[in-house]
Short mmCIF file of C-alpha atoms in Angstrom, two decimals:
data_model
loop_
_atom_site.label_atom_id
_atom_site.label_comp_id
_atom_site.label_asym_id
_atom_site.label_seq_id
_atom_site.Cartn_x
_atom_site.Cartn_y
_atom_site.Cartn_z
CA MET N 213 58.51 74.28 47.91
CA PRO N 214 60.08 76.85 50.27
CA LEU N 215 63.65 78.04 49.88
CA HIS N 216 65.69 77.17 52.95
CA VAL N 217 67.73 80.09 54.28
CA SER N 218 71.29 78.99 54.85
CA ASN N 219 73.18 82.30 54.79
CA TYR N 220 72.38 83.24 58.37
CA SER N 221 74.99 84.23 60.93
CA TRP N 222 75.13 83.63 64.66
CA GLN N 223 77.18 84.64 67.67
CA GLN N 224 77.02 83.70 71.31
CA THR N 225 77.92 84.61 74.83
CA SER N 226 77.70 82.24 77.77
CA THR N 227 74.12 83.41 78.42
CA ALA N 228 72.73 84.32 74.97
CA VAL N 229 72.72 83.41 71.29
CA PHE N 230 72.31 86.06 68.56
CA ILE N 231 71.09 84.92 65.15
CA SER N 232 70.77 87.17 62.11
CA VAL N 233 68.55 85.83 59.31
CA PRO N 234 68.55 87.87 56.05
CA LEU N 235 65.34 87.78 54.03
CA ARG N 236 66.01 89.91 50.95
CA GLY N 237 63.28 90.85 48.53
CA VAL N 238 60.32 90.03 50.78
CA SER N 239 58.34 91.91 53.40
CA VAL N 240 59.64 90.67 56.73
CA ARG N 241 56.49 92.06 58.31
CA ASP N 242 54.70 89.01 56.91
CA ALA N 243 57.15 86.68 58.64
CA ASP N 244 55.66 83.96 60.82
CA VAL N 245 58.04 83.35 63.75
CA PHE N 246 57.69 80.25 65.94
CA CYS N 247 60.06 79.71 68.86
CA THR N 248 60.17 77.11 71.62
CA GLU N 249 62.97 76.02 73.92
CA ASN N 250 64.51 73.62 71.34
CA TYR N 251 63.18 74.84 68.00
CA LEU N 252 63.14 78.08 66.00
CA LYS N 253 61.29 78.58 62.72
CA VAL N 254 60.72 81.58 60.47
CA ASN N 255 58.32 81.19 57.56
CA CYS N 256 58.40 84.17 55.21
CA PRO N 257 57.30 82.92 51.80
CA PRO N 258 59.10 81.86 49.76
CA PHE N 259 61.79 81.53 52.45
CA LEU N 260 61.92 79.10 55.36
CA PHE N 261 64.46 79.16 58.18
CA GLU N 262 64.43 76.53 60.86
CA VAL N 263 66.96 75.39 63.40
CA PHE N 264 66.90 72.61 65.98
CA LEU N 265 68.81 74.31 68.78
CA TYR N 266 71.87 72.74 70.37
CA ALA N 267 70.59 73.32 73.91
CA PRO N 268 67.37 74.65 75.49
CA ILE N 269 66.64 78.37 75.56
CA ASP N 270 64.24 80.45 77.64
CA ASP N 271 61.73 81.24 74.91
CA GLU N 272 59.74 83.52 77.23
CA SER N 273 62.58 86.05 77.58
CA SER N 274 63.99 85.62 74.07
CA LYS N 275 63.24 88.28 71.46
CA ALA N 276 63.04 88.78 67.71
CA LYS N 277 63.66 92.14 66.05
CA ILE N 278 62.36 92.53 62.50
CA GLY N 279 63.61 95.22 60.14
CA ASN N 280 65.88 96.12 57.19
CA ASN N 281 65.18 92.81 55.40
CA THR N 282 66.58 90.95 58.41
CA ILE N 283 65.31 89.23 61.52
CA VAL N 284 67.66 89.34 64.51
CA PHE N 285 67.01 86.90 67.34
CA THR N 286 68.29 87.30 70.88
CA LEU N 287 67.83 83.90 72.50
CA ARG N 288 68.48 83.55 76.25
CA LYS N 289 70.14 80.26 77.19
CA LYS N 290 68.63 78.25 80.04
CA GLU N 291 72.07 77.19 81.19
CA ALA N 292 75.10 79.46 80.93
CA ALA N 293 77.54 77.62 78.66
CA MET N 294 79.20 77.97 75.29
CA TRP N 295 77.60 75.88 72.55
CA GLU N 296 79.70 73.86 70.13
CA THR N 297 77.27 74.58 67.28
CA LEU N 298 73.97 76.41 66.83
CA SER N 299 71.98 73.34 65.88
CA LEU N 300 71.94 69.69 66.76
CA SER N 301 74.06 67.56 64.49
CA GLY N 302 73.00 64.22 63.03
CA VAL N 303 69.27 65.00 63.12
CA ASP N 304 67.30 62.80 60.72
CA LYS N 305 63.87 63.59 59.26
CA GLU N 306 62.00 61.52 61.85
CA MET N 307 63.73 63.26 64.73
CA MET N 308 63.08 66.65 63.11
CA GLN N 309 59.39 65.79 62.84
CA ARG N 310 59.26 64.64 66.50
CA ILE N 311 60.95 67.87 67.67
CA ARG N 312 58.55 69.96 65.56
CA GLU N 313 55.50 68.12 66.91
CA LYS N 314 56.75 68.32 70.49
CA SER N 315 57.41 72.05 70.07
CA ILE N 316 53.94 72.63 68.66
CA LEU N 317 52.35 70.66 71.51
CA GLN N 318 54.38 72.65 74.07
CA ALA N 319 53.30 75.93 72.47
CA GLN N 320 49.66 74.81 72.40
CA GLU N 321 49.84 73.71 76.04
CA ARG N 322 51.42 77.02 77.06
CA ALA N 323 48.76 78.96 75.12
CA LYS N 324 46.03 76.87 76.78
CA GLU N 325 47.53 77.54 80.23
CA ALA N 326 47.77 81.25 79.44
CA MET N 327 44.11 81.30 78.36
CA GLU N 328 43.07 79.44 81.51
CA ALA N 329 45.12 81.79 83.68
CA LYS N 330 43.53 84.75 81.92
CA ALA N 331 40.06 83.25 82.45
CA VAL N 332 40.84 82.65 86.14
CA ALA N 333 42.11 86.22 86.49
CA ARG N 334 38.97 87.53 84.75
CA ARG N 335 36.75 85.45 87.08
CA GLU N 336 38.70 86.74 90.09
CA ASP N 337 38.23 90.32 88.85
CA GLN N 338 34.52 89.72 88.36
CA LYS N 339 34.27 88.14 91.80
CA TYR N 340 36.11 91.07 93.38
CA THR N 341 33.90 93.57 91.54
CA LEU N 342 30.79 91.67 92.61
CA ASN N 343 31.97 91.65 96.24
CA VAL N 344 32.66 95.39 96.12
CA MET N 345 29.23 96.04 94.62
CA MET N 346 27.58 93.83 97.24
CA LYS N 347 29.39 95.73 100.02
CA ILE N 348 28.29 99.06 98.54
CA GLU N 349 24.70 97.81 98.24
CA GLU N 350 24.84 96.44 101.81
CA GLU N 351 26.09 99.80 103.09
CA GLU N 352 23.30 101.60 101.19
CA ARG N 353 20.72 99.14 102.54
CA LYS N 354 22.03 99.60 106.10
CA LYS N 355 21.99 103.37 105.64
CA ILE N 356 18.36 103.23 104.47
CA GLU N 357 17.42 100.89 107.34
CA ASP N 358 19.12 103.25 109.81
CA MET N 359 17.22 106.21 108.33
CA LYS N 360 13.95 104.23 108.57
CA GLU N 361 14.73 103.25 112.16
CA ASN N 362 15.53 106.87 113.06
CA GLU N 363 12.28 108.01 111.42
CA ARG N 364 10.35 105.29 113.28
CA ILE N 365 11.90 106.34 116.60
CA LYS N 366 11.17 109.99 115.83
CA ALA N 367 7.57 109.19 114.86
CA THR N 368 7.14 107.06 118.00
CA LYS N 369 8.45 109.89 120.18
CA GLU N 370 6.17 112.37 118.45
CA LEU N 371 3.21 110.01 118.90
CA GLU N 372 4.05 109.53 122.58
CA ALA N 373 4.37 113.31 123.00
CA TRP N 374 1.02 113.81 121.25
CA LYS N 375 -0.59 111.13 123.45
CA GLU N 376 0.87 112.78 126.54
CA CYS N 377 -0.45 116.14 125.35
CA GLN N 378 -3.89 114.58 124.74
CA ARG N 379 -3.83 112.94 128.20
CA LYS N 380 -2.95 116.26 129.84
CA ALA N 381 -5.68 118.02 127.83
CA GLU N 382 -8.20 115.37 129.00
CA GLU N 383 -7.02 115.76 132.58
CA LEU N 384 -7.37 119.53 132.28
CA LYS N 385 -10.90 119.12 130.89
CA ILE N 386 -11.80 116.78 133.75
CA ILE N 387 -10.37 119.22 136.31
CA GLN N 388 -12.21 122.12 134.67
CA ARG N 389 -15.46 120.11 134.65
CA GLU N 390 -15.00 119.17 138.30
CA GLU N 391 -14.29 122.81 139.17
CA LYS N 392 -17.34 123.89 137.22
CA LEU N 393 -19.45 121.27 139.01
CA TYR N 394 -17.92 122.30 142.31
CA HIS N 395 -18.79 125.99 141.68
CA GLN N 396 -22.28 125.05 140.52
CA GLU N 397 -22.83 123.01 143.69
CA LYS N 398 -21.45 125.82 145.76
CA GLN N 399 -23.82 128.28 144.15
CA LYS N 400 -26.74 125.88 144.65
CA LYS N 401 -25.93 125.68 148.32
CA LYS N 402 -25.85 129.46 148.63
CA LYS N 403 -29.35 129.71 147.24
#
């Protein structure tokens, strides 16, 4: 059975609550701290500290500092106001259990949402990376296609130039043959 810590101290401002929980003779590094907007629990065997808060806090911006056999909480209030007491008064065991269960469900839901948000962010990162890679590959493919097209155009021009050179060489051969025939005919006539 845990020992309930009752020698804590607390102070407040209109926007924050400061709670100091002494845990003498144990390693506070092993403390399990659970905090939601209406509930705060520290389990550091054999000690247990729990409080059902008077009003809601912003558990996201609240902090716990552990050291020197003490845990100091800085809890940010959701609404700026002075509290009459730290904890709710007239809380029976059933209500305590309902608040605990509700707090646990809220924490589980928030953890689930955080995991889903992280998964969505990871998918978005992967999608972005994939898009960047696809763009890089597309640019490389286009560059290769442009090089191929330039080589094809160059080869076509060279082939056309070679064909033109061959055509001119054929024409020259024909002209030379005709001249040769012409000279041979001319010489035949002279004889």
